[in-house]
Tab-separated table of C-alpha atoms (C1' of nucleotides) in Angstrom:
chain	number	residue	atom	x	y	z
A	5	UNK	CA	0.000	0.000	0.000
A	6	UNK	CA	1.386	3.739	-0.654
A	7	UNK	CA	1.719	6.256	1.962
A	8	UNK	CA	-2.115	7.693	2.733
A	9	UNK	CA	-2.620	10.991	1.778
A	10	UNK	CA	-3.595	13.531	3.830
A	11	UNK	CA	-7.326	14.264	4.346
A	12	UNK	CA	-7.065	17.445	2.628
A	13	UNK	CA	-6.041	15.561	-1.120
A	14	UNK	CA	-9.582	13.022	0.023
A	15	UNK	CA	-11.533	16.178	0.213
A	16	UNK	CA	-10.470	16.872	-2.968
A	17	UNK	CA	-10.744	13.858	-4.455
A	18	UNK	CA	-13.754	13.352	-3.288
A	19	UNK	CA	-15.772	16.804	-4.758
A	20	UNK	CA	-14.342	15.417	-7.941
A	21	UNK	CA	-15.909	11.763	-7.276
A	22	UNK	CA	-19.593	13.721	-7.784
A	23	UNK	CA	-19.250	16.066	-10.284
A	24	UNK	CA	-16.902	15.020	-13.100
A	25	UNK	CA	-14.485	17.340	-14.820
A	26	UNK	CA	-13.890	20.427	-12.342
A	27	UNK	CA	-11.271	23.232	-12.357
A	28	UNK	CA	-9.084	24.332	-9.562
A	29	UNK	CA	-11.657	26.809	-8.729
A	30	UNK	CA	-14.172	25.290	-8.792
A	31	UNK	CA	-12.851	22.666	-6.268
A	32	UNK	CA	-12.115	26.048	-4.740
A	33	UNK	CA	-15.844	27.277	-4.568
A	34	UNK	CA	-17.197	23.823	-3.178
A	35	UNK	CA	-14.486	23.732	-0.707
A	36	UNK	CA	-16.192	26.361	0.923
A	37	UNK	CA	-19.253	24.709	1.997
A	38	UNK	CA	-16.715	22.786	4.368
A	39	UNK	CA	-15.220	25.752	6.048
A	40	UNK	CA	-17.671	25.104	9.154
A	41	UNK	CA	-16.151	21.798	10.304
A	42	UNK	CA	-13.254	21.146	8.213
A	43	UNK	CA	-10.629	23.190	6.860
A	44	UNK	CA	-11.070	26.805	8.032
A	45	UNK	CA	-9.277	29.027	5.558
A	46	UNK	CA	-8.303	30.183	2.423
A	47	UNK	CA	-6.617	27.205	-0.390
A	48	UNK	CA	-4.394	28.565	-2.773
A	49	UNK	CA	-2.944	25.163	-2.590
A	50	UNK	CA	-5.955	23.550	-3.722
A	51	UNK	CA	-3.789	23.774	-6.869
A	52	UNK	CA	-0.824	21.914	-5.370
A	53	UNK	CA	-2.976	19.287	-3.966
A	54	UNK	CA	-4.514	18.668	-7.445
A	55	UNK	CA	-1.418	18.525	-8.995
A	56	UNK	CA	-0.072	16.055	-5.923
A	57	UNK	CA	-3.187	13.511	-6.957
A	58	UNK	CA	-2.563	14.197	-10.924
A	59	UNK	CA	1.495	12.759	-9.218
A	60	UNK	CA	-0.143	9.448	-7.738
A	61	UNK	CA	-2.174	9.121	-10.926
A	62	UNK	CA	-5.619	9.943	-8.802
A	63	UNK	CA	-6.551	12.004	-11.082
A	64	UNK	CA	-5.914	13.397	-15.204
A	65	UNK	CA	-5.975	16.807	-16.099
A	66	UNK	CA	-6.361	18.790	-19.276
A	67	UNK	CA	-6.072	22.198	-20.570
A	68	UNK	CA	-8.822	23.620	-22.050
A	69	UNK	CA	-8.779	27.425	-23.952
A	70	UNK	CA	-11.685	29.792	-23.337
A	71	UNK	CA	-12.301	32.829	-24.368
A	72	UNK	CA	-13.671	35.687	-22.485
A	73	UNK	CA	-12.397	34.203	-19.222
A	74	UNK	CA	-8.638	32.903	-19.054
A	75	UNK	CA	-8.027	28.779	-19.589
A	76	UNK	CA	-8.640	26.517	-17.291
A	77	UNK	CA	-7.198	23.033	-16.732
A	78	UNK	CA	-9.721	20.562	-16.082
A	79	UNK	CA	-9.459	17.550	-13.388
A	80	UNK	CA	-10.700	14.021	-14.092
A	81	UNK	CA	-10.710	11.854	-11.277
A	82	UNK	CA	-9.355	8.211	-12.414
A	83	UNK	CA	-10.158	4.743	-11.748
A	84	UNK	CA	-7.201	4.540	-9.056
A	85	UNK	CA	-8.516	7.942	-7.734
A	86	UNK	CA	-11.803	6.387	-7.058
A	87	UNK	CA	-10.372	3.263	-5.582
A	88	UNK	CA	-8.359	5.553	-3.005
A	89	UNK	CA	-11.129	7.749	-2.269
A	90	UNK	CA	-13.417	5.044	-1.344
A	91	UNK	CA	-10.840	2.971	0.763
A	92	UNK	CA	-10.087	6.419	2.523
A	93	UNK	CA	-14.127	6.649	3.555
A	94	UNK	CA	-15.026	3.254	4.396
A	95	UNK	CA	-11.195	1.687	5.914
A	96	UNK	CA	-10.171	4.618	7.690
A	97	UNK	CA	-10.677	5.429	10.906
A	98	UNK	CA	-11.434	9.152	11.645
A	99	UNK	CA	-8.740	10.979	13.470
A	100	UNK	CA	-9.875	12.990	16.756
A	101	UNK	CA	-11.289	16.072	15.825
A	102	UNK	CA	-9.034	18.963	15.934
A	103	UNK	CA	-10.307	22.561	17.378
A	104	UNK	CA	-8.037	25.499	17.618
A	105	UNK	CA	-10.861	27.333	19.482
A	106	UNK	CA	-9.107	31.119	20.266
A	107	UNK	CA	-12.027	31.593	22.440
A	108	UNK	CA	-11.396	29.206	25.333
A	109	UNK	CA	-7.888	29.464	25.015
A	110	UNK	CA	-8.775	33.348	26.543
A	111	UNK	CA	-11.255	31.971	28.739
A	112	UNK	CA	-8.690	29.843	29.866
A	113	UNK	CA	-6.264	32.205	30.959
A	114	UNK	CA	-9.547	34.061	32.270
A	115	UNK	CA	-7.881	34.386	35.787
A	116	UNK	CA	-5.487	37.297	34.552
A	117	UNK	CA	-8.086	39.492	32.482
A	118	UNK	CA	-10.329	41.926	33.331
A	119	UNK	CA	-14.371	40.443	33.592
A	120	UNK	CA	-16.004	43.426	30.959
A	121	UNK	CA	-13.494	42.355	28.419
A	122	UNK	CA	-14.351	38.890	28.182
A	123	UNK	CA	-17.623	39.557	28.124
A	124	UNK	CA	-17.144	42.058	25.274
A	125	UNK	CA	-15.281	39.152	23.593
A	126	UNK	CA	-18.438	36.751	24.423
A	127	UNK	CA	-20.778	38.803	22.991
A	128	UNK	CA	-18.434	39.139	19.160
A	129	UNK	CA	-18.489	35.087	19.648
A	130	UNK	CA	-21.773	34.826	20.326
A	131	UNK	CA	-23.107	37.138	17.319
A	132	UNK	CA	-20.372	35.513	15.246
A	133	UNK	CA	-21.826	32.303	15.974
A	134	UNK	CA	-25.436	33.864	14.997
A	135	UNK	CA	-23.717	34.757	11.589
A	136	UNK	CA	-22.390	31.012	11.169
A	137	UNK	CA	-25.978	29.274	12.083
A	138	UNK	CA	-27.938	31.938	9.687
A	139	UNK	CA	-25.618	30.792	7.151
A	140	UNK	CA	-25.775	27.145	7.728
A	141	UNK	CA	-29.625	27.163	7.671
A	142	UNK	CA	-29.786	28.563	4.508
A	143	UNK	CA	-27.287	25.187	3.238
A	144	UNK	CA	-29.438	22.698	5.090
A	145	UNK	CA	-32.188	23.883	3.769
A	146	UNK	CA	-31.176	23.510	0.629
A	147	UNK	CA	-30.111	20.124	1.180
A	148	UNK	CA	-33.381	19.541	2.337
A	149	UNK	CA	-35.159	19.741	-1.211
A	150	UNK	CA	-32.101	17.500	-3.451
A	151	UNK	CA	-32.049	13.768	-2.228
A	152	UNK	CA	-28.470	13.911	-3.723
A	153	UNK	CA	-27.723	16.404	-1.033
A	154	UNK	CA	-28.729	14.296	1.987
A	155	UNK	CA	-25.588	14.227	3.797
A	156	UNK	CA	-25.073	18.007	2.909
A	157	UNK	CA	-27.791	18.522	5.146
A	158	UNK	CA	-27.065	15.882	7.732
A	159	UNK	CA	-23.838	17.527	8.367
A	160	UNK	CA	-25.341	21.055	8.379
A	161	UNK	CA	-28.014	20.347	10.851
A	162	UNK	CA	-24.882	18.826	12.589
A	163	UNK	CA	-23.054	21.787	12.622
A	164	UNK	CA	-26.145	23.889	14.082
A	165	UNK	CA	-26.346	21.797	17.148
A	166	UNK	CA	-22.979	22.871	17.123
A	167	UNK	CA	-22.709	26.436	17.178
A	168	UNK	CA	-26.289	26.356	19.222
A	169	UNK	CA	-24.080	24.073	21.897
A	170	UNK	CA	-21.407	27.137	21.700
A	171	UNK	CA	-24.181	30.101	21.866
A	172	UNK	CA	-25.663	28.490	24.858
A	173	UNK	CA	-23.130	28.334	27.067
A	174	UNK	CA	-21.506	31.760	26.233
A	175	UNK	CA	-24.762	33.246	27.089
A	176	UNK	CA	-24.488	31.279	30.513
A	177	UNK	CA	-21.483	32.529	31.234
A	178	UNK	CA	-22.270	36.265	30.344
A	179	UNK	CA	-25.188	35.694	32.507
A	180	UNK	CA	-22.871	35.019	35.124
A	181	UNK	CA	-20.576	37.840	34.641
A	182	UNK	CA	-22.964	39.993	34.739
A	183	UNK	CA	-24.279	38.736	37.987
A	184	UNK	CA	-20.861	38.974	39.580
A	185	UNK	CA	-20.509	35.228	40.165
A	186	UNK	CA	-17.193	35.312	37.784
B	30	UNK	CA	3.720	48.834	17.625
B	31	UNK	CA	5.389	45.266	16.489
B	32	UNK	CA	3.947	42.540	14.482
B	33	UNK	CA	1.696	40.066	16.320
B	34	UNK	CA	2.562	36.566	16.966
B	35	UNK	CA	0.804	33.371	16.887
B	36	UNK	CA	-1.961	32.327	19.082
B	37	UNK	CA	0.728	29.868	20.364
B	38	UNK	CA	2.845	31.940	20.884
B	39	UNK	CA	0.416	33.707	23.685
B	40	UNK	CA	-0.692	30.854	24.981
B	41	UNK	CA	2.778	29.700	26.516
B	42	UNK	CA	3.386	33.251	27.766
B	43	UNK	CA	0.207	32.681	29.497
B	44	UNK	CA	1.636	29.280	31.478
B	45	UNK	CA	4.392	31.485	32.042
B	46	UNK	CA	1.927	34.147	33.454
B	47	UNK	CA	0.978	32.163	36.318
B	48	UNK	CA	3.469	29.967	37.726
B	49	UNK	CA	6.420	31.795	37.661
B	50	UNK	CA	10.087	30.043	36.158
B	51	UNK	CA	9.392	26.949	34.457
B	52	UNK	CA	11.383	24.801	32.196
B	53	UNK	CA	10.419	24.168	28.270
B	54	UNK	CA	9.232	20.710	29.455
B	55	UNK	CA	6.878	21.933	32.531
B	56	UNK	CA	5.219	24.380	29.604
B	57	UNK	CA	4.607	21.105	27.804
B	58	UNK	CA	2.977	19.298	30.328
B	59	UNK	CA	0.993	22.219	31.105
B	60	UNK	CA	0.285	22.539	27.555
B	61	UNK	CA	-1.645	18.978	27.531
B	62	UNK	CA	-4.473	20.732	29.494
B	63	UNK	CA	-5.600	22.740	25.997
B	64	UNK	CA	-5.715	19.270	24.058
B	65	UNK	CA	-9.289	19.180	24.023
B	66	UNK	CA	-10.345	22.300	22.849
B	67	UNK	CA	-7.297	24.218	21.364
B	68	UNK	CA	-3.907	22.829	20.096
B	69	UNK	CA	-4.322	18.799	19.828
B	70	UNK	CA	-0.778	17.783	20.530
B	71	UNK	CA	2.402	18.611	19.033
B	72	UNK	CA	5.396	20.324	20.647
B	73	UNK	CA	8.868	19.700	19.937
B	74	UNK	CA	8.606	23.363	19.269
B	75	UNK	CA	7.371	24.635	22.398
B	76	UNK	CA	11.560	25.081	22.678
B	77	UNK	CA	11.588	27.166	19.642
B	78	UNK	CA	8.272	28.686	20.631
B	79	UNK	CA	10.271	29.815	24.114
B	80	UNK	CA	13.321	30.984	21.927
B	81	UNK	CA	11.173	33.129	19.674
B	82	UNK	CA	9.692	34.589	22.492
B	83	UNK	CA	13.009	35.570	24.065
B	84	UNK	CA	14.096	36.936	20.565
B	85	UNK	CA	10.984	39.284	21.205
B	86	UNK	CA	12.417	39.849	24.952
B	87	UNK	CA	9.132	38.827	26.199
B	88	UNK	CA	10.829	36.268	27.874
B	89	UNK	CA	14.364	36.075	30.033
B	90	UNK	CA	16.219	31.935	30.331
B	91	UNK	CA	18.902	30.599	32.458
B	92	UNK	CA	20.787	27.316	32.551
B	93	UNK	CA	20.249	25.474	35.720
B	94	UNK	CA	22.656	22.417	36.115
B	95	UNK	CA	20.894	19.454	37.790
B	96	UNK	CA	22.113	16.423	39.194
B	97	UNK	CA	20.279	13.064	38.584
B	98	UNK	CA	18.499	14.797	35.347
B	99	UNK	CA	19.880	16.283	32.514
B	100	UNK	CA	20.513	20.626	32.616
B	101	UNK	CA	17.046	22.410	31.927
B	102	UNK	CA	17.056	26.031	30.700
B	103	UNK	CA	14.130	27.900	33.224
B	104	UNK	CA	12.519	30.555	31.258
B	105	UNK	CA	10.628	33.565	32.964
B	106	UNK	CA	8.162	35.892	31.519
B	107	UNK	CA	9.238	39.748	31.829
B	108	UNK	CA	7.233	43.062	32.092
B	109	UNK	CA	7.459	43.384	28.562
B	110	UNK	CA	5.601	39.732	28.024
B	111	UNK	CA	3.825	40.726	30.816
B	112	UNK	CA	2.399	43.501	28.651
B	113	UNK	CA	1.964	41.993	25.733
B	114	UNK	CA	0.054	38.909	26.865
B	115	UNK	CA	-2.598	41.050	28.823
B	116	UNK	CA	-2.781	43.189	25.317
B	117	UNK	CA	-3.840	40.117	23.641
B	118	UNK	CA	-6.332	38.829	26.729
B	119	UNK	CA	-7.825	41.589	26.749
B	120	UNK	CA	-7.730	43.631	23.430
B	121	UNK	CA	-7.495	41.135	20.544
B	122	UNK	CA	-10.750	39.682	19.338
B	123	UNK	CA	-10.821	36.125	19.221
B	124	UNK	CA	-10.560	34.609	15.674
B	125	UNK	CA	-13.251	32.340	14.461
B	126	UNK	CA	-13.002	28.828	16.005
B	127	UNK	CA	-11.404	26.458	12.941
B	128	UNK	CA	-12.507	22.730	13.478
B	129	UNK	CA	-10.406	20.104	11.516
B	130	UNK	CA	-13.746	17.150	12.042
B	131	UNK	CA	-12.490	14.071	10.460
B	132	UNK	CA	-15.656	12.107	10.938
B	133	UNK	CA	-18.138	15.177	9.424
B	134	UNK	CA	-15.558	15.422	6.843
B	135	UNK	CA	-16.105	11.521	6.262
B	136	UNK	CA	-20.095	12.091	6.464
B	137	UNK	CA	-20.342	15.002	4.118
B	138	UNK	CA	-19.166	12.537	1.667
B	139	UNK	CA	-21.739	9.879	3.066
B	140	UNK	CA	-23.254	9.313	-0.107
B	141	UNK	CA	-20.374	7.722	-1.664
B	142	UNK	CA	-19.981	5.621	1.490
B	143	UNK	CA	-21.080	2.023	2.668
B	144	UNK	CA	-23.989	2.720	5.043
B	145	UNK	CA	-22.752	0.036	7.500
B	146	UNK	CA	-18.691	1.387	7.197
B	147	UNK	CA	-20.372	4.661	8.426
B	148	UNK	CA	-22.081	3.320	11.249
B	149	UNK	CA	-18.589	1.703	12.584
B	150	UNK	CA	-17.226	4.979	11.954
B	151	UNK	CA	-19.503	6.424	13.947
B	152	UNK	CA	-19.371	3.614	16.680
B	153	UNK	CA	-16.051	4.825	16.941
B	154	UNK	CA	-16.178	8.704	17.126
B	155	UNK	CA	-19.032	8.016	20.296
B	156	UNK	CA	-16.723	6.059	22.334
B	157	UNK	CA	-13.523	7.647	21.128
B	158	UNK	CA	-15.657	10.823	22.547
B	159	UNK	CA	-17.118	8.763	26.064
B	160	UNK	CA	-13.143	8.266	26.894
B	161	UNK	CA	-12.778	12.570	26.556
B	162	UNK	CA	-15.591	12.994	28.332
B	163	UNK	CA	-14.232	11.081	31.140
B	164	UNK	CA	-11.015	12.227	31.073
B	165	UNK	CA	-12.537	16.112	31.223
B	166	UNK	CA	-14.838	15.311	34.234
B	167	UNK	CA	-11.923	14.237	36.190
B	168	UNK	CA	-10.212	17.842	34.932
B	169	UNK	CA	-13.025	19.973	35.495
B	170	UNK	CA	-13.725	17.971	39.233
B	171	UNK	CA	-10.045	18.934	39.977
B	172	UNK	CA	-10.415	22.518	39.207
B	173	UNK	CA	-13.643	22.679	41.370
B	174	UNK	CA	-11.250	22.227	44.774
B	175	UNK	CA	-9.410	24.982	43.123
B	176	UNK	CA	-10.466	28.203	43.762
B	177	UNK	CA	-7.347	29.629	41.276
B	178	UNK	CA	-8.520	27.016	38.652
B	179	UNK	CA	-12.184	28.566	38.229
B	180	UNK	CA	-11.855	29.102	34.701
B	181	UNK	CA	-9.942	25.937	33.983
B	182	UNK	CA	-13.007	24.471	35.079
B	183	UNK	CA	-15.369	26.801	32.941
B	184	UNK	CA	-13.474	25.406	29.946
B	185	UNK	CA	-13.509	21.901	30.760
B	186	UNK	CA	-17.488	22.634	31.266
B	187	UNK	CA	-17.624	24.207	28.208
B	188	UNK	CA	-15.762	20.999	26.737
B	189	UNK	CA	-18.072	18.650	28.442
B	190	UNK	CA	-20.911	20.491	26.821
B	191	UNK	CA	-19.080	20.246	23.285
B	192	UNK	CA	-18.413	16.287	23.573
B	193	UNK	CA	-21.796	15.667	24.736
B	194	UNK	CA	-23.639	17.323	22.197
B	195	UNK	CA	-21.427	15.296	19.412
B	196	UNK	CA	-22.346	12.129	21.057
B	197	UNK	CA	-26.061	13.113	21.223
B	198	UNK	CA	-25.584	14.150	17.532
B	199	UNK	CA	-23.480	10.710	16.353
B	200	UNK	CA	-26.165	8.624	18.206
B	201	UNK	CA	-29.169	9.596	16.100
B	202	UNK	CA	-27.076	9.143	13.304
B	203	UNK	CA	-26.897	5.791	14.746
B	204	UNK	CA	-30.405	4.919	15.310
B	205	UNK	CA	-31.936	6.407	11.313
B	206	UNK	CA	-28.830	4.322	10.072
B	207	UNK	CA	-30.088	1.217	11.826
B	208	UNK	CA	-33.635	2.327	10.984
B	209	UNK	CA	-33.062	2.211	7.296
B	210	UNK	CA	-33.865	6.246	7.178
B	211	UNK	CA	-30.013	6.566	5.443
C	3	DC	C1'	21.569	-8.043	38.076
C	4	DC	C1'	20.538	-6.044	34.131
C	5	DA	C1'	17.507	-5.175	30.232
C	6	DA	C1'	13.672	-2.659	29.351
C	7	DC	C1'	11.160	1.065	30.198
C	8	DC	C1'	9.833	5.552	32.104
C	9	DA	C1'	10.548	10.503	33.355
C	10	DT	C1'	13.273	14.404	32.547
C	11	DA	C1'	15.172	17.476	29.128
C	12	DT	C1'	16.152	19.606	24.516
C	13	DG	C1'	16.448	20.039	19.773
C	14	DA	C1'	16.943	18.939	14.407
C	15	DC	C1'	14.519	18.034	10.529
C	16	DA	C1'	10.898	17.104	7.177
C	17	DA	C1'	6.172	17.331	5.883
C	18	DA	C1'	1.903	19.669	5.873
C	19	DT	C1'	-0.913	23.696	6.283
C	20	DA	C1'	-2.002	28.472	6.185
C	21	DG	C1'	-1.653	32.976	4.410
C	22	DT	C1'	-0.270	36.544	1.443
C	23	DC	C1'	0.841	38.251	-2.866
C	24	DA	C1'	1.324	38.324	-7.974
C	25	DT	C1'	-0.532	37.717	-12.432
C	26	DA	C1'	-3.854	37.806	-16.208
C	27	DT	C1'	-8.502	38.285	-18.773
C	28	DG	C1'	-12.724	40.357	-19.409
C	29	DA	C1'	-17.396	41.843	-17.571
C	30	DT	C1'	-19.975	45.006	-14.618
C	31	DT	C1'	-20.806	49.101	-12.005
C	32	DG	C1'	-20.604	53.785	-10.345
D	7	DC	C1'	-13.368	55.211	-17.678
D	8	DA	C1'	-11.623	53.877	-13.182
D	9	DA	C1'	-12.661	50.673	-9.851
D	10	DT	C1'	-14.232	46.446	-8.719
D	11	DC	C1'	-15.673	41.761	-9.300
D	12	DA	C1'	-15.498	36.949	-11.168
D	13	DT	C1'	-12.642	33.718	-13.349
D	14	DA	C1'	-8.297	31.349	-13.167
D	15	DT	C1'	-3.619	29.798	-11.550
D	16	DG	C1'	0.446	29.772	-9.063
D	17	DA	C1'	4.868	31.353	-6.265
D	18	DC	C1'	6.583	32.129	-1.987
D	19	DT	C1'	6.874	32.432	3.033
D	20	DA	C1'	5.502	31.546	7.668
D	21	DT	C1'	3.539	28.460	10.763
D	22	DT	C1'	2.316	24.136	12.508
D	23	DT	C1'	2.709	19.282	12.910
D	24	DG	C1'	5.061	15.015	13.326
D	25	DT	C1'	8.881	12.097	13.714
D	26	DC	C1'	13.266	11.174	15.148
D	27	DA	C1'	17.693	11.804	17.744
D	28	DT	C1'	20.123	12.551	21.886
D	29	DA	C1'	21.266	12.344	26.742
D	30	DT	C1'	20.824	11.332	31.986
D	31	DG	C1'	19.375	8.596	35.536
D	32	DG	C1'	15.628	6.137	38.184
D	33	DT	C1'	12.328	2.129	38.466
D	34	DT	C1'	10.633	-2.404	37.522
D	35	DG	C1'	10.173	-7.124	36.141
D	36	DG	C1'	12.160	-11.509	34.940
DNA sequence: CCAACCATATGACAAATAGTCATATGATTG
DNA sequence: CAATCATATGACTATTTGTCATATGGTTGG
């Protein structure tokens, strides 16, 4: 067996699996709809990883000319590329999930800051985290009318239990600032 | 005024904070307590993190020769990190929580997946997340004793909150898979 | 007793990820 | 008609992660 790729090149691989030939950006757009639970930021390197599978043979790419909009090059996902992807989703276990939550790491160190700022800093989180379940309604319900789009939604209504976990208990807590209990 | 560093950066000024000269390897057993909800593992360079932050002069070290155990270099945290880590508490907003979730990563792509693969996937993530929930409790207990550790235990409630709603979440995934819903 | 392992202690190095910037075309908007 | 947006790709750097190497000395099991 080769070395497993990381679970960045299966992500890829697998927005190719569904809808055949894509371009770099649009892998790019799609990628978006995981930046709630997987893979916070910004992917110039979408492009590297593409051309990493097109190295194992994952996946065959071709240039195509436009006009009015500059070319593109065009990723097929290949036999082998299917193979991996699938092995990847049934064989592998998942690994932990990872948070880098910059939130509790202040609340953490609460001890040495001053009570009104963190609860200035709950209340950003808190209508941040309004912002991030608006926007993930509007996905799962979406994925609520296309069948194909089942485990869009699944994952969606996943993250709002989520972020409605995370609202919850900030709100505690600024109740409890405010009462003078912290 | 300078360039700001890393998250990581702030958060081993903030061990240094509290309990006054410690040695690269106390910071990394501290460090273990933010595995669940910031930082998974991962710190060989909690050295170079502590030598970057005396390049910034945030921090001051000195050799201490042991006996029995091998020389340690003690680093201590001075006005100037003093300074800069309260900034950062207190001024800085927090940046959005990023999530790398391995097994939502795995779902999104559920469609593509064997329906009874997923459900030992899932088997899995619950217990893998029954063993953090135990091992929280027994953090967040501690820091109830611990008048100084009141918002170590916040966190680790906050945590427990986290891990239960996944396991709520992964369970009725559980039951509509066993159901036939999926 | 002594090999294996554990705790203390630090660091080099490579791989992966994140983030910023550059480049280019052509349509839309103020 | 300048500014901005959407399409499209990639270089480059900084940061983070992960693995391995090194060294000292105590503990534990066979």
């Amino acid at each position: 067996m080769t070395k497993p790729l990381p679970n960045t090149a299966y992500a890829v691989l697998g927005f190719l699996t569904s809808r055949e030939p894509m371009s770099g950006y649009e892998v790019r757009k799609s990628a978006e709809n995981l930046h709630y639970f997987y893979w916070s930021p910004a992917q110039s390197q979408i492009y590297s990883e593409l051309r990493r599978l097109a190295a194992h043979g994952y996946v065959t790419s071709e240039l195509v000319r436009q006009d009015g909009k500059p070319d593109k090059r065009l990723y097929q996902i290949t036999e082998a590329g299917t193979t991996a992807f699938r092995v990847w989703l049934n064989e592998t276990p998942a690994e932990p999930t990872m948070m880098k939550h910059a939130m509790l790491l202040r609340l953490f160190f609460g001890q040495s800051a001053e009570p009104a700022r963190l609860g200035v800093l709950l209340e950003q989180f808190i209508s941040d985290g309004e912002e991030a379940l608006a926007q993930i309604a509007i996905v799962r319900e979406y994925a609520e009318l296309d069948p194909d789009a089942r485990w869009q939604g699944i994952v969606a209504a996943w993250s709002e239990a989520h972020f409605t976990t995370e609202i919850a208990f900030a709100r505690e807590l600024l109740r409890r600032l405010a009462d003078g209990e912290l």
